[in-house]
PDB file of C-alpha atoms and ligand atoms in Angstrom:
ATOM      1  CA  UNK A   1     -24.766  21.842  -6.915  1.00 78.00           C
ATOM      2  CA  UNK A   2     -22.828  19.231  -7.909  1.00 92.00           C
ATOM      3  CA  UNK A   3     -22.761  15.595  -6.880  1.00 96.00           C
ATOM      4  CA  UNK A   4     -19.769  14.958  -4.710  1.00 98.00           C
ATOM      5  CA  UNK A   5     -18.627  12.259  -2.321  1.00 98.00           C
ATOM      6  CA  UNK A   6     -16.537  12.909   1.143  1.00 98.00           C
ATOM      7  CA  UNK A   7     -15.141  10.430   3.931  1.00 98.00           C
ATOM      8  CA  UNK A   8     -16.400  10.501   7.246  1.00 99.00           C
ATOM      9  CA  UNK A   9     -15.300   8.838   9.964  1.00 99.00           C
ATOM     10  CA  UNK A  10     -17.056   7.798  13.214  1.00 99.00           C
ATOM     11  CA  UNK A  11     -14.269   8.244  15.910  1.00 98.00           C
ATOM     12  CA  UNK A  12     -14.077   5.838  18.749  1.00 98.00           C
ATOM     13  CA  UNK A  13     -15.834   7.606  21.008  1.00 98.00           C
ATOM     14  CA  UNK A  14     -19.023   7.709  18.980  1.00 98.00           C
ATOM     15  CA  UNK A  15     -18.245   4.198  18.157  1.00 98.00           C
ATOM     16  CA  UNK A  16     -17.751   3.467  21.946  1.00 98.00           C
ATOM     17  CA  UNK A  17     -21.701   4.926  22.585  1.00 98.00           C
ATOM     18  CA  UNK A  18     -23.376   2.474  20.216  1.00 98.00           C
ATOM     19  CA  UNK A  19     -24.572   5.343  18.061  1.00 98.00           C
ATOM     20  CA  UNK A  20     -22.747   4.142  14.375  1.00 98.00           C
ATOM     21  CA  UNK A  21     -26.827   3.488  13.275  1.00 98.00           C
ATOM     22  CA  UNK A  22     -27.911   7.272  14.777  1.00 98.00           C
ATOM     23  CA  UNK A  23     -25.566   8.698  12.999  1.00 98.00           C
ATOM     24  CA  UNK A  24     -26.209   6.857   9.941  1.00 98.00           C
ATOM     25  CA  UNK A  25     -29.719   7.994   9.768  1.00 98.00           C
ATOM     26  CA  UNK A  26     -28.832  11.596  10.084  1.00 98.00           C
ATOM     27  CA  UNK A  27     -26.293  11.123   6.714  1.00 98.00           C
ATOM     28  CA  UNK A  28     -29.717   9.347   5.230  1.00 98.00           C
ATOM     29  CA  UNK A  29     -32.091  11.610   6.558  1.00 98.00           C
ATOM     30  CA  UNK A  30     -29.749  14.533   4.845  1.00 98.00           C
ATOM     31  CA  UNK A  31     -30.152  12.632   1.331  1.00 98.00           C
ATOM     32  CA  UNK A  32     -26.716  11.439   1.958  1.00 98.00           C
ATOM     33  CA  UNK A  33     -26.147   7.650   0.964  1.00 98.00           C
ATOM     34  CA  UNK A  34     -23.512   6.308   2.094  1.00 98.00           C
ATOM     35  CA  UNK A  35     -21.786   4.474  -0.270  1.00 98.00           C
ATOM     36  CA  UNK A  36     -18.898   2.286   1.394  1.00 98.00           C
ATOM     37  CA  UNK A  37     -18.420   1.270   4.725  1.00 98.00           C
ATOM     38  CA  UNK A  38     -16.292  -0.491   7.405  1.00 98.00           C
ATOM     39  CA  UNK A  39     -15.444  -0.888  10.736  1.00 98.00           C
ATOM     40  CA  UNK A  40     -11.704  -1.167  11.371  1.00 98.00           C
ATOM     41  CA  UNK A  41      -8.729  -0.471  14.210  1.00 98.00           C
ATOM     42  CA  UNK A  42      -6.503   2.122  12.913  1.00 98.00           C
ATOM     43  CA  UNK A  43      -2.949   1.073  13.709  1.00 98.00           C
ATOM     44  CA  UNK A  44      -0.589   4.437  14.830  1.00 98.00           C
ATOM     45  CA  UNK A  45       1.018   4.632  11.093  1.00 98.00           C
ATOM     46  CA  UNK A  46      -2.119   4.797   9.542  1.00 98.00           C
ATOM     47  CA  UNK A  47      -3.626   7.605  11.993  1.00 98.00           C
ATOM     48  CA  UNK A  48      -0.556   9.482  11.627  1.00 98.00           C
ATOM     49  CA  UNK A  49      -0.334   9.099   7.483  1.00 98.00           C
ATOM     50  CA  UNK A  50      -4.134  10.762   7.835  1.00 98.00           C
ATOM     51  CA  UNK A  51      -3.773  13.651  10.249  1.00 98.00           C
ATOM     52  CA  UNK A  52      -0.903  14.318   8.268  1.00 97.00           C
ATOM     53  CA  UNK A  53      -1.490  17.567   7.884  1.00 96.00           C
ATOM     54  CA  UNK A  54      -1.139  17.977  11.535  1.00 97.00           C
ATOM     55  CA  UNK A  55       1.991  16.937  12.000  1.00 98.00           C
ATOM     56  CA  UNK A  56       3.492  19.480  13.524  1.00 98.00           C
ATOM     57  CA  UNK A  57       0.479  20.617  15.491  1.00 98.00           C
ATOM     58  CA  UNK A  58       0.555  20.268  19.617  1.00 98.00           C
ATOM     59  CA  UNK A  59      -2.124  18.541  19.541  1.00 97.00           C
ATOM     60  CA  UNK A  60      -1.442  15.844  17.126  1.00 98.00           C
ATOM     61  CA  UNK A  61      -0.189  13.000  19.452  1.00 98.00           C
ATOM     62  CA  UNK A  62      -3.056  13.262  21.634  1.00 98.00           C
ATOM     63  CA  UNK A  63      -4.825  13.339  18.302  1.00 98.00           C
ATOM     64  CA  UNK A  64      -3.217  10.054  17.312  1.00 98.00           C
ATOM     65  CA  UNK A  65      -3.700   8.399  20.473  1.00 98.00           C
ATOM     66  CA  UNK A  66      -7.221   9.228  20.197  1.00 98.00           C
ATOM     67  CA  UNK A  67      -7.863   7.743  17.137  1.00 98.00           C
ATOM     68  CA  UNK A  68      -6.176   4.501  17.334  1.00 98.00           C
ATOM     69  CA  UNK A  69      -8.254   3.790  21.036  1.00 98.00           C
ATOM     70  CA  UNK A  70     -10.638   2.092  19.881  1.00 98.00           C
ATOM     71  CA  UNK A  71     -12.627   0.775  16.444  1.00 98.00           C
ATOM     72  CA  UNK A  72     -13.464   3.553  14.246  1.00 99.00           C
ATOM     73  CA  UNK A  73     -15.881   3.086  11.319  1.00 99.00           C
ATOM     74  CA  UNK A  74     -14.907   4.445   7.932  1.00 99.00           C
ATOM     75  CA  UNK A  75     -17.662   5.770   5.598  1.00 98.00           C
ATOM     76  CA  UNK A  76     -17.832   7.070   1.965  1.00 98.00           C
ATOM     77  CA  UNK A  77     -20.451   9.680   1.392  1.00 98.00           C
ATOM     78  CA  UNK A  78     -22.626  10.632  -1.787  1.00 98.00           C
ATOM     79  CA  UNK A  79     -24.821  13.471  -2.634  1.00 98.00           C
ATOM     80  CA  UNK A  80     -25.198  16.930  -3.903  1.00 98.00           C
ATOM     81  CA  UNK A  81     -23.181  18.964  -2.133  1.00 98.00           C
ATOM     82  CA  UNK A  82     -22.114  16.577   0.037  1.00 98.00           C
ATOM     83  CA  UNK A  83     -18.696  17.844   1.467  1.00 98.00           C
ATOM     84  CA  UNK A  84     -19.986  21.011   2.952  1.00 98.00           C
ATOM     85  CA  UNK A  85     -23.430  19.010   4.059  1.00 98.00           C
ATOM     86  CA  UNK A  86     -21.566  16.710   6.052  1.00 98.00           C
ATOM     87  CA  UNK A  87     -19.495  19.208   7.547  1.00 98.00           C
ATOM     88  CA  UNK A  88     -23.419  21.107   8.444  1.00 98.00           C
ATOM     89  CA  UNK A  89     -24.493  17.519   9.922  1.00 98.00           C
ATOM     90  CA  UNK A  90     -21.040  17.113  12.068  1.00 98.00           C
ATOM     91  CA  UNK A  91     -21.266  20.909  13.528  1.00 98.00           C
ATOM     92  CA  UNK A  92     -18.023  22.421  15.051  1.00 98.00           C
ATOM     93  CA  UNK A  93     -14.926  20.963  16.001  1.00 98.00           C
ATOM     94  CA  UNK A  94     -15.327  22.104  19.576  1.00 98.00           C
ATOM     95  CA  UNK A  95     -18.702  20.584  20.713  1.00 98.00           C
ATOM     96  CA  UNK A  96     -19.178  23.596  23.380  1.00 98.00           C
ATOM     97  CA  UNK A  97     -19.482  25.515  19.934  1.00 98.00           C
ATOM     98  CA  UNK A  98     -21.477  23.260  17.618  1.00 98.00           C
ATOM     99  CA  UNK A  99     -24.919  24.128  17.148  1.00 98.00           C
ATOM    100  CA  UNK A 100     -27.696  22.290  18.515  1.00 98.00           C
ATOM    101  CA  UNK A 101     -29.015  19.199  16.107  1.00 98.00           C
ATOM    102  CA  UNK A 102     -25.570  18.883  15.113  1.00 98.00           C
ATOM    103  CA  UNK A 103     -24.117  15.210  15.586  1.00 98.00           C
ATOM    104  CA  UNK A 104     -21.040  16.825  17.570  1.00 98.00           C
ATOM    105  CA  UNK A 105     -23.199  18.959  19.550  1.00 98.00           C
ATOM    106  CA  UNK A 106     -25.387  15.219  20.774  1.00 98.00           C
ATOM    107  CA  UNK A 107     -22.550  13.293  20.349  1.00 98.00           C
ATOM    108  CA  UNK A 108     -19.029  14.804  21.283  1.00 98.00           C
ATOM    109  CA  UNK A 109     -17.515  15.042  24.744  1.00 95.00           C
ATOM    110  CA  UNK A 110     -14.753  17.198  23.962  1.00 97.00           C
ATOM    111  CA  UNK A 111     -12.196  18.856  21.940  1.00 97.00           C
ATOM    112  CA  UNK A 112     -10.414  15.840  21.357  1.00 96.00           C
ATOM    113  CA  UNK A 113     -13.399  13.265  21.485  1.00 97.00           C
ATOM    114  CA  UNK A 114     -15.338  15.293  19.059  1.00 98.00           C
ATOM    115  CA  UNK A 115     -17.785  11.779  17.157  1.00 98.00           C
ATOM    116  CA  UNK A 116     -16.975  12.655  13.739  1.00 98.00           C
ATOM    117  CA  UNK A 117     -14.179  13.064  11.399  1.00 98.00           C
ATOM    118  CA  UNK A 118     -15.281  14.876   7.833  1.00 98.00           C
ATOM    119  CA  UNK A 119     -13.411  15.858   4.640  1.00 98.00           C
ATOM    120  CA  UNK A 120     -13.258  19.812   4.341  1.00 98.00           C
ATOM    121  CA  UNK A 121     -12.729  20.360   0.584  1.00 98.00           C
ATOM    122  CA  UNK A 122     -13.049  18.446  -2.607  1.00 97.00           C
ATOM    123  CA  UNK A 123      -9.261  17.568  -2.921  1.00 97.00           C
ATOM    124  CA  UNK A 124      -8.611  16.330   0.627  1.00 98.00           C
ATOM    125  CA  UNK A 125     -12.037  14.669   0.092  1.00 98.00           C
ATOM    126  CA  UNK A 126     -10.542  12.765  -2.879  1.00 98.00           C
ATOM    127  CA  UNK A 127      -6.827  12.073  -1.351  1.00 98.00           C
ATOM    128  CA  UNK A 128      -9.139  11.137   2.178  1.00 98.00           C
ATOM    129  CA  UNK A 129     -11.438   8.148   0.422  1.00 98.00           C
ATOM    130  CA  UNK A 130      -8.335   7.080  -1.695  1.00 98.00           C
ATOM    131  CA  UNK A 131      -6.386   6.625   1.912  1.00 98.00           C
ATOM    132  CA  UNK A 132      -8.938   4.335   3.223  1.00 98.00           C
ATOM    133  CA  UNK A 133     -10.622   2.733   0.300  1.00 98.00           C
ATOM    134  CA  UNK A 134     -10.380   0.746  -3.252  1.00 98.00           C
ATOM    135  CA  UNK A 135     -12.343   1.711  -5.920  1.00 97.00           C
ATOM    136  CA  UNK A 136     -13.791  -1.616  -5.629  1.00 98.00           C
ATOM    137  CA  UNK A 137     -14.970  -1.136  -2.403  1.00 98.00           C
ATOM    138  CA  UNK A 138     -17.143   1.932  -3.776  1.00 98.00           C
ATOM    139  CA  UNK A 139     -20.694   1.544  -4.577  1.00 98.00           C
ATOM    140  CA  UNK A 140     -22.543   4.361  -6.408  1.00 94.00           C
ATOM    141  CA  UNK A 141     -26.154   3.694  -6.799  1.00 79.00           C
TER     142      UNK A 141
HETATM  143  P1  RTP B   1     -11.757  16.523  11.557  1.00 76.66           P
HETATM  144  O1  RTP B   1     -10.583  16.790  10.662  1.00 76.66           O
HETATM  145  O2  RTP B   1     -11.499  15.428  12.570  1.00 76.66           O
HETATM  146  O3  RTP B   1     -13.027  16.328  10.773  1.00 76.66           O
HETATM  147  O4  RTP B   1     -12.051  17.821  12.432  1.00 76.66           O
HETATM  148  P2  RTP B   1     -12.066  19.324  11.973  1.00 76.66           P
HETATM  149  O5  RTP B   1     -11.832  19.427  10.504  1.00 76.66           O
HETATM  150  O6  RTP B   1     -13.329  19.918  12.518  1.00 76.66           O
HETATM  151  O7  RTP B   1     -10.833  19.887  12.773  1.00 76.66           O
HETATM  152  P3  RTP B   1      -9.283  19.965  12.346  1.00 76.66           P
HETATM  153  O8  RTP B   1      -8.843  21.366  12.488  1.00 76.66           O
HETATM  154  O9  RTP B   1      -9.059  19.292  11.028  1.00 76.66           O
HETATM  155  O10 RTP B   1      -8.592  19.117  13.494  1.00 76.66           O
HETATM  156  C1  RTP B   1      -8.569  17.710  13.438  1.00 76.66           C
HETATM  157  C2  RTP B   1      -8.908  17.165  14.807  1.00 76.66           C
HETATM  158  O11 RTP B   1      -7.876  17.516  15.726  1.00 76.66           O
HETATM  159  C3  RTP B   1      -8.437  17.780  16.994  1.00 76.66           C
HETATM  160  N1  RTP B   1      -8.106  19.121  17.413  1.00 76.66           N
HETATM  161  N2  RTP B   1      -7.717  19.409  18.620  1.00 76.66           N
HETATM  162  N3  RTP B   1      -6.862  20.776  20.953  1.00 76.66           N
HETATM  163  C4  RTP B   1      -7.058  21.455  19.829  1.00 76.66           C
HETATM  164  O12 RTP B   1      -6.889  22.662  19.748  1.00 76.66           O
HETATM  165  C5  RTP B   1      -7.513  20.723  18.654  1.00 76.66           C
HETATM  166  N4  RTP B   1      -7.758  21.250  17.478  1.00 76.66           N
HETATM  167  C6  RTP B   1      -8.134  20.235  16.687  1.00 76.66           C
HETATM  168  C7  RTP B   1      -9.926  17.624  16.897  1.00 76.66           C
HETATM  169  O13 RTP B   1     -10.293  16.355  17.399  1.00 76.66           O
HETATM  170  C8  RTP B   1     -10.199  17.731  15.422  1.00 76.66           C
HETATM  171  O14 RTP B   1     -11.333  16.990  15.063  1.00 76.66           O
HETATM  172 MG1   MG B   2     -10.212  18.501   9.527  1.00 76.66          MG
END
């Protein structure tokens, strides 16, 4: 396996329930280091610019609204493997669906309130840190 990196994002819910530090130790615990870090308020151009993708889905303005409600805290990931073991620690979009020990499945209320946001291949991993961070602000170790 190779040794990749992958954003994750805590969403404001998560944020909202004091559990930035539980989550953190699960990304740890995985063998996951995170590798830069910040806590920030999206503004509504820079939720829209990375749901993108979405743009023309029916959910995407609830989406937006969603993610600029509150702090969110932006995180770089490194490891082996670590796009699709991120996406194993986060669990299913839906929480009704994610398995049990997942963070969504303990963390997520809903749909739309779903914790954690997680890159889903290694090109929208690489265009996904790029939105949010500097090189500079990346520290391998
Ligand atoms: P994310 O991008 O946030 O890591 O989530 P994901 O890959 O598991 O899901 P994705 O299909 O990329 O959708 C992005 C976010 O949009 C919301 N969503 N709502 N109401 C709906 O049918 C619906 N589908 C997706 C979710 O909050 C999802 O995380
Ligand atoms: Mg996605």
């Amino acid at each position: 396996m190779a040794l990749e990196r992958t954003l994750s994002i805590i969403k404001p819910d998560a944020v909202a329930k004091n559990v930035i530090g539980q989550i953190y130790s699960r990304f740890e615990q995985a063998g996951l280091k995170i590798v830069a870090s910040k806590l920030t308020q999206l503004s509504r151009a820079e939720a829209e610019g990375f749901y993108a993708v979405h743009a023309e889905r029916p959910f995407f303005k609830a989406l937006v609204d969603f993610m600029i409600s509150g702090p969110v805290a932006i995180q770089v990931l490194e490891g082996e493997g670590a796009i699709l073991k991120n996406r194993e620690l986060m669990g299913a979009t839906n929480p009704k669906d994610a398995a049990a020990g997942t963070i969504r499945a303990d963390f997520a209320d809903s749909i739309d309130a779903n914790a954690v946001h997680g890159s889903d291949a290694a090109e929208t991993a690489a265009n996904e840190i790029a939105y949010f961070f500097a090189g500079t602000e990346i520290h391998s170790r």
